[in-house]
Amino acid sequence: MKNEQSSTDRAMYILLTLGIMAGLVMLILIFQSLPQPQLY
């Protein structure tokens, strides 16, 4: 039971990390899609 619980916590931690990374990627894509002043 204890090993199963630790593996569950690890899975939740991995899902949380993937969610944060996905959120950062979405923010980057949104900022890139916004109209920006042309520097070149």
Tab-separated table of C-alpha atoms in Angstrom:
chain	number	residue	atom	x	y	z
A	1	MET	CA	0.000	0.000	0.000
A	2	LYS	CA	2.776	2.389	0.913
A	3	ASN	CA	4.607	1.830	-2.383
A	4	GLU	CA	1.362	2.309	-4.329
A	5	GLN	CA	0.700	5.574	-2.508
A	6	SER	CA	4.185	6.905	-3.315
A	7	SER	CA	3.755	6.009	-6.988
A	8	THR	CA	0.404	7.831	-6.996
A	9	ASP	CA	2.015	10.934	-5.487
A	10	ARG	CA	4.760	10.732	-8.109
A	11	ALA	CA	2.169	10.487	-10.900
A	12	MET	CA	0.324	13.535	-9.538
A	13	TYR	CA	3.620	15.461	-9.358
A	14	ILE	CA	4.419	14.544	-12.981
A	15	LEU	CA	0.940	15.612	-14.117
A	16	LEU	CA	1.310	18.911	-12.249
A	17	THR	CA	4.716	19.543	-13.853
A	18	LEU	CA	3.366	18.759	-17.338
A	19	GLY	CA	0.416	21.074	-16.702
A	20	ILE	CA	2.720	23.949	-15.706
A	21	MET	CA	4.923	23.394	-18.769
A	22	ALA	CA	1.861	23.300	-21.035
A	23	GLY	CA	0.633	26.541	-19.483
A	24	LEU	CA	3.988	28.241	-20.099
A	25	VAL	CA	3.961	27.099	-23.734
A	26	MET	CA	0.427	28.453	-24.179
A	27	LEU	CA	1.475	31.818	-22.700
A	28	ILE	CA	4.473	31.992	-25.052
A	29	LEU	CA	2.286	31.193	-28.078
A	30	ILE	CA	-0.268	33.831	-27.034
A	31	PHE	CA	2.421	36.494	-26.573
A	32	GLN	CA	3.939	35.616	-29.956
A	33	SER	CA	0.523	35.837	-31.649
A	34	LEU	CA	-0.129	39.303	-30.200
A	35	PRO	CA	0.551	42.239	-32.530
A	36	GLN	CA	4.030	43.530	-31.745
A	37	PRO	CA	6.026	46.482	-33.105
A	38	GLN	CA	8.225	45.380	-35.983
A	39	LEU	CA	11.864	45.619	-34.891
A	40	TYR	CA	13.227	44.552	-38.252
